[in-house]
Coordinates of C-alpha atoms in Angstrom, one line a residue:
X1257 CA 55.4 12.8 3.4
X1258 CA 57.0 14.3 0.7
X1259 CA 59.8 12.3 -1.5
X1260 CA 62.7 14.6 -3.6
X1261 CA 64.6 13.1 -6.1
X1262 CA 66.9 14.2 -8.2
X1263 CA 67.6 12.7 -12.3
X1264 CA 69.3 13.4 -15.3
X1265 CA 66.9 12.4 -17.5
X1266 CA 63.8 15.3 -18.2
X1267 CA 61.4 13.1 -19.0
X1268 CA 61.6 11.1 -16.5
X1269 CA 57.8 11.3 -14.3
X1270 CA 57.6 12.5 -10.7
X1271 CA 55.9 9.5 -9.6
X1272 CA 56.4 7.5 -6.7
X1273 CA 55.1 3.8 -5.9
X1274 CA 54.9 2.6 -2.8
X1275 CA 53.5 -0.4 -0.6
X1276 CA 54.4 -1.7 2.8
X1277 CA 56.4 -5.3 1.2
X1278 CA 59.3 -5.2 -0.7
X1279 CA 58.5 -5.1 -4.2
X1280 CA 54.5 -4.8 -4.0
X1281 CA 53.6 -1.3 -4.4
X1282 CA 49.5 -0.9 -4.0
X1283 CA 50.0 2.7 -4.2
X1284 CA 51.1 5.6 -6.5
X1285 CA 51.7 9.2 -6.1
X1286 CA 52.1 11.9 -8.9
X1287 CA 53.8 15.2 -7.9
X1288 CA 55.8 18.3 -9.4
X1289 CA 59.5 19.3 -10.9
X1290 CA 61.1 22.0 -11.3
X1291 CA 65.0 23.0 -12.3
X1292 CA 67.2 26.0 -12.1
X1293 CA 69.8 28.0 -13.5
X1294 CA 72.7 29.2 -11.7
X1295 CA 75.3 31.0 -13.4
X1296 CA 76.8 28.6 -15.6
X1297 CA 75.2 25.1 -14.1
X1298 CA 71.9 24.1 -14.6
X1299 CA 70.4 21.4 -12.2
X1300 CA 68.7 18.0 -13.3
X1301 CA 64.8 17.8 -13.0
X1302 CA 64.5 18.0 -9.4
X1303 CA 61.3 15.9 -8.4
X1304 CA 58.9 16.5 -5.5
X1305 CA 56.1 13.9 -4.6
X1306 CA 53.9 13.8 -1.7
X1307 CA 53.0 10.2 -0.7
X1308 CA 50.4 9.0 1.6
X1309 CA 48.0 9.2 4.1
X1310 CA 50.8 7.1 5.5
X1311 CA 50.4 4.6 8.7
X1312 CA 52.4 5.6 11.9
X1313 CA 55.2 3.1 12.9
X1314 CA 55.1 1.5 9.4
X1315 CA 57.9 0.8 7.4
X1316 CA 57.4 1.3 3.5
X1317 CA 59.2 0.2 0.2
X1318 CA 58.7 2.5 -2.3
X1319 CA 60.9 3.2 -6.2
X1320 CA 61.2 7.0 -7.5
X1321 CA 59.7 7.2 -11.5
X1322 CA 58.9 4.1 -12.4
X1323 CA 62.2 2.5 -11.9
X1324 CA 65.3 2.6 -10.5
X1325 CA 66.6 1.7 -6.9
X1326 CA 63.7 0.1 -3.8
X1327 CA 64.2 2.2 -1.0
X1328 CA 62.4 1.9 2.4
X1329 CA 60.9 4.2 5.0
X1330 CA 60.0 3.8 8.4
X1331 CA 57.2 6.8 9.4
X1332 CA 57.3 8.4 12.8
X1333 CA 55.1 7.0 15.9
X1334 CA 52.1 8.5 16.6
X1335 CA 52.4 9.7 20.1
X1336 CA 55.2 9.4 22.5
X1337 CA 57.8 8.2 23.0
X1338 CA 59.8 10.2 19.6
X1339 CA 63.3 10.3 18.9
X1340 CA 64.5 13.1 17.0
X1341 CA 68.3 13.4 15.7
X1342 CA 69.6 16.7 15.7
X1343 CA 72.7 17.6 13.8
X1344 CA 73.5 20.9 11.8
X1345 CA 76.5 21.9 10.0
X1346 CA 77.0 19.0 8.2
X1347 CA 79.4 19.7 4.9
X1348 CA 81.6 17.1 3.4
X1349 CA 84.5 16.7 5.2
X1350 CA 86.2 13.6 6.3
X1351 CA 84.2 13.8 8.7
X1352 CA 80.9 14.1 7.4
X1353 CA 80.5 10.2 7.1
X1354 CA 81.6 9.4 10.7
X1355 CA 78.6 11.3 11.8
X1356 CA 76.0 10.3 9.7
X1357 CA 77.4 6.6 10.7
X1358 CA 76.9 7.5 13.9
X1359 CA 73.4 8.7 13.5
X1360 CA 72.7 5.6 11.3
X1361 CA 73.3 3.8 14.9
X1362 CA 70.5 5.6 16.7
X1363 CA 66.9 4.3 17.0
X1364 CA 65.6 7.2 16.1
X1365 CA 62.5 8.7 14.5
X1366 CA 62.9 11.9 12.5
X1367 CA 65.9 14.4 11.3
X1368 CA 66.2 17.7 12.4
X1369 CA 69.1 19.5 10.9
X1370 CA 69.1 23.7 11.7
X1371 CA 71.1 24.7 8.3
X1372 CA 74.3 24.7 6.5
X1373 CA 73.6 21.3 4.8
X1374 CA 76.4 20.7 1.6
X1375 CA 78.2 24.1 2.7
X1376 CA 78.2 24.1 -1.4
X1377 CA 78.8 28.3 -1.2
X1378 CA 78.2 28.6 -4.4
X1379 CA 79.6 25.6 -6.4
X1380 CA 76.6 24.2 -7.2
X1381 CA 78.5 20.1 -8.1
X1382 CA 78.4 20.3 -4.0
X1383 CA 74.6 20.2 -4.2
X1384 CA 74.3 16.9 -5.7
X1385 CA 77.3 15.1 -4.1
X1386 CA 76.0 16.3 -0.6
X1387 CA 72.3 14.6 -1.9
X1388 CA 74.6 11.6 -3.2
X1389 CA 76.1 11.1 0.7
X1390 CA 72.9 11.9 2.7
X1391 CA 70.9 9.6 0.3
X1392 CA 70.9 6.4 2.5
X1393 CA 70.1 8.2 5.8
X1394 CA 67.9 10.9 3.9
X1395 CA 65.4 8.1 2.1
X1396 CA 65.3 6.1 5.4
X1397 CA 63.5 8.9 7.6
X1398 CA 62.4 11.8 7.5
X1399 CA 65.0 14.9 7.4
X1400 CA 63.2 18.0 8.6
X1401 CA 65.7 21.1 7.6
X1402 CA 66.2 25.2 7.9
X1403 CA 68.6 27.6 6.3
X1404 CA 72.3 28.2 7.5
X1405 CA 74.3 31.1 6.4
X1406 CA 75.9 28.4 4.0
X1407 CA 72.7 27.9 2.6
X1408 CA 72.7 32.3 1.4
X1409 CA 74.3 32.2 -2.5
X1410 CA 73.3 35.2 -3.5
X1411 CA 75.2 37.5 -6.4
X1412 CA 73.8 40.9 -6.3
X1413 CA 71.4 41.8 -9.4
X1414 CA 72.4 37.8 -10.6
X1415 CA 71.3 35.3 -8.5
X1416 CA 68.4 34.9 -5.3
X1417 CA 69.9 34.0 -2.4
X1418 CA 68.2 30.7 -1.4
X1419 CA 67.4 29.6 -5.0
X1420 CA 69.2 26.5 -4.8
X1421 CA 68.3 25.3 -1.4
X1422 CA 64.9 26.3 -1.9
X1423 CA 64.4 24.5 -5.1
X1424 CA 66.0 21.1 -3.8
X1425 CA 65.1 21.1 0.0
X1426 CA 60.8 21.9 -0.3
X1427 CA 59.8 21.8 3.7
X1428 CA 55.9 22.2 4.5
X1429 CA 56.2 25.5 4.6
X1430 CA 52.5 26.0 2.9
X1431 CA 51.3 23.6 5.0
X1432 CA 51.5 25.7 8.2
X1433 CA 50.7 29.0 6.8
X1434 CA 54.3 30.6 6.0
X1435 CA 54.7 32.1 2.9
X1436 CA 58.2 31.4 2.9
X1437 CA 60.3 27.8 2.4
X1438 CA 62.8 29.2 5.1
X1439 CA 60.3 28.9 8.2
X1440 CA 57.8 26.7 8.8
X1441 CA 56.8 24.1 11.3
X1442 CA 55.1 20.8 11.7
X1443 CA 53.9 18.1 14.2
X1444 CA 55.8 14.5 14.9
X1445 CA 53.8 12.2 17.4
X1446 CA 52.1 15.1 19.4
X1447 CA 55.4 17.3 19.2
X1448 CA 54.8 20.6 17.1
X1449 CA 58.1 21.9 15.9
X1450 CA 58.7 25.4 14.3
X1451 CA 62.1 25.3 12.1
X1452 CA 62.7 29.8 11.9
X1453 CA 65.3 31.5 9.3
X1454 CA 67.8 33.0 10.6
X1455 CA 68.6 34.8 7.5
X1456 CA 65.3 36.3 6.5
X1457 CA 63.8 39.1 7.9
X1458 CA 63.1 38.2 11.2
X1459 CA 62.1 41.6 13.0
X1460 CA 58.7 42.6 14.4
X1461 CA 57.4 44.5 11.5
X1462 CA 58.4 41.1 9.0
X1463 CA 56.6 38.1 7.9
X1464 CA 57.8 35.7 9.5
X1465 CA 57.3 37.2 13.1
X1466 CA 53.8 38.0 12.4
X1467 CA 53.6 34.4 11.6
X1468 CA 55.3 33.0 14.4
X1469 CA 52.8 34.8 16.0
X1470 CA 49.4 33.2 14.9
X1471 CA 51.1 29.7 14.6
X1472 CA 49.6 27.3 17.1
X1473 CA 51.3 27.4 20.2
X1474 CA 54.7 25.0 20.0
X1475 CA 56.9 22.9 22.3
X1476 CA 60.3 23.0 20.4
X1477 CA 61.6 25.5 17.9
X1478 CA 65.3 25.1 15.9
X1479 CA 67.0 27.8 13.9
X1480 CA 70.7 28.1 12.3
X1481 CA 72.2 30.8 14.9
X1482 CA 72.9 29.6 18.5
X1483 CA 71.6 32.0 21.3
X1484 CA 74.4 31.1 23.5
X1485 CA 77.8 31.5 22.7
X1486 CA 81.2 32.9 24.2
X1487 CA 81.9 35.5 21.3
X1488 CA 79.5 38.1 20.5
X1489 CA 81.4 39.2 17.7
X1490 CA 81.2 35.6 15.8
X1491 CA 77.7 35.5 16.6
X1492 CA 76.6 39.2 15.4
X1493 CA 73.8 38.0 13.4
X1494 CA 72.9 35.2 15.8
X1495 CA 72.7 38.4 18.7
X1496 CA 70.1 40.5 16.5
X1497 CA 67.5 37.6 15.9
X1498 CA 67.1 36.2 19.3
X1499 CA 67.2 40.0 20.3
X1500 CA 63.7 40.6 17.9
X1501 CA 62.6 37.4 19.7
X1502 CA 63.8 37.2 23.3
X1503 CA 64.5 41.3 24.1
X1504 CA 67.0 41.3 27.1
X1505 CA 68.9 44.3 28.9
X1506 CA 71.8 45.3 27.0
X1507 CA 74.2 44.3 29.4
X1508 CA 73.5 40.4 29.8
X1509 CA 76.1 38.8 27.4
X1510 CA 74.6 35.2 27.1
X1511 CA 71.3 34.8 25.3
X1512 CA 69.0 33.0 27.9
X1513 CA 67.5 36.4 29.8
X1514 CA 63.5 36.9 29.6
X1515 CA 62.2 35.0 27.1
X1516 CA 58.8 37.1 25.8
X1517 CA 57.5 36.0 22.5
X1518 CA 58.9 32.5 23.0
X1519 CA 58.6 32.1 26.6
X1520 CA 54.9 33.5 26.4
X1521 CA 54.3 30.1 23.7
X1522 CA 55.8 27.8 26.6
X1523 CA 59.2 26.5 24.3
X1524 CA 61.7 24.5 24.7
X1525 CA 65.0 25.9 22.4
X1526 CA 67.4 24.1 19.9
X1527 CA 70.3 25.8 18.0
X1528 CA 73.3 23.3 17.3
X1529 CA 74.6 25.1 14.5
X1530 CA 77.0 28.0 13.5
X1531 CA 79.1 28.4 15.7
X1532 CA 82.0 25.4 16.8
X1533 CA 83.6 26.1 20.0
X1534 CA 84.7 24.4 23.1
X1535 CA 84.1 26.0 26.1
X1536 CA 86.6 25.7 29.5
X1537 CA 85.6 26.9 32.8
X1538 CA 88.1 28.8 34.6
X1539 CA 87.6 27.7 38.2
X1540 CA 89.7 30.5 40.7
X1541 CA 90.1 29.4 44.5
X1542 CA 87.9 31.3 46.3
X1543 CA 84.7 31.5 49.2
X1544 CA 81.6 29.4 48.1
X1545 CA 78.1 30.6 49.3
X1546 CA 75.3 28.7 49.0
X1547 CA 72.2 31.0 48.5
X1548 CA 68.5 30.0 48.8
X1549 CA 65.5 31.0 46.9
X1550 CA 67.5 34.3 46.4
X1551 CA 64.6 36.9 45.4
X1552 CA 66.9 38.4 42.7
X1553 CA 68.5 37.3 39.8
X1554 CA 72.1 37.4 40.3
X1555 CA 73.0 39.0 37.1
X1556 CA 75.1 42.8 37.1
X1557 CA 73.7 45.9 38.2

């Protein structure tokens, strides 16, 4: 389990102590820092510790650098049942805090949130005040994240485009053989989860497909772009990666045709990001057949 903090003060240690009762910490943990540059801001010392082995189903009380706030944690079950969360597209609106009270009201195990965290788009104050609000819910679980197009702050010749999501957010990424912080995947309670980048190169000739590839076969995999939505043109981006994953015939406007590379690793889909929509069936008066076991599939010629 890895713990990121954030402080002002650069010498402050990246060292976390932790126990399972409130104020008795039997163990310690040393990790890493690191900082960046953007433009004219420069982060704090942005701390990243990996505690444990931890227990399954345990809740622990742990303090960031010797001092400072006790927070606890409660680690994931070891086998079913899980509860995962799932909520993308966060920001920090008015309504931000509604729906992370909301989530705080679930009985659930783990965070999965498929990109655009702070929606910061370059101001880089929106990094820490997003860090600042997710805090309580963030240090209580674990929050498992990928990239959104919010994420992508790049200035040509200037700046990388993921340096400040990829210097705050560290996922696993090393862990399960990706060599990249925007696609990786991991394994709650028996469930092995890949978390793909929708804004890296994604196409059969890249990285991360080859990847995807030799990765141990998975149950559920999450990514920024949705592969089902009611306008193509919103979604252009969202059209060309499930195309390099799930080709289809040209003419099928939804994205849930023949599934190859995913269906072939038996996968259940999430995508609850990008795109906010409400759809409304138009319902015409009309003949109603009932077919069964048709032998085709009913799409256009």
């Amino acid at each position: 389990m890895r713990v990121t903090w954030i402080t002002s003060d650069k010498h402050s240690p990246s060292i976390v102590e932790y126990g399972t009762s409130p104020g008795k910490y039997n163990y310690i943990a040393q990790g890493e820092s690191t900082s960046y540059s953007y433009l004219f801001y420069s982060s704090g010392k942005i701390h990243h510790t990996v505690i444990g082995p931890l227990e399954h189903s345990t809740t622990y009380f742990y303090r960031c650098g010797r001092e400072g706030p006790e927070f606890q944690l409660k680690t994931p079950p070891s086998q079913f049942p899980v509860t995962f969360a799932v909520a993308g597209d966060l920001g920090q609106t008015g309504w931000t805090k509604s729906t992370l009270d909301h989530i705080d009201l679930c009985e659930y195990d783990v965070h999965l949130l498929p990109g655009d965290l702070s929606y910061a788009d370059y101001i880089q104050s929106l990094w820490d005040t997003f860090g600042e609000l997710v805090q309580p819910l963030a240090s209580a679980r674990p929050w498992m994240v990928t990239e959104g197009n919010h994420e992508k702050e790049n200035i040509m010749f200037l700046e990388d485009g993921f340096q400040s999501y990829n210097a705050r957010w560290k996922m696993p990424f090393k862990e399960s053989g990706s060599s990249s912080n925007l696609y990786y995947s991991f394994e709650v309670a028996g469930v092995h989860l890949i978390m793909l980048g929708s804004y890296t190169d994604y196409d059969e000739y890249s990285d991360q497909y080859s990847w995807l590839k030799w990765v141990e076969p998975h149950v559920v995999h999450l990514n920024h772009a949705p592969e089902v939505m009611c306008e193509p043109q919103d979604g252009r981006s969202a059209h060309h990666f499930h195309s390099c994953y799930e080709p289809r015939p040209w003419w099928f406007k939804f994205e849930d045709a023949s599934f190859h590379l995913f269906m072939n690793r038996g996968i259940a889909t999430l995508g609850p990001g990008y795109i906010f929509e409400i759809s409304i069936f138009n319902v015409v008066p009309g003949s109603i057949y009932m077919l069964h076991s048709p032998s085709k599939h009913l799409w256009p010629p």
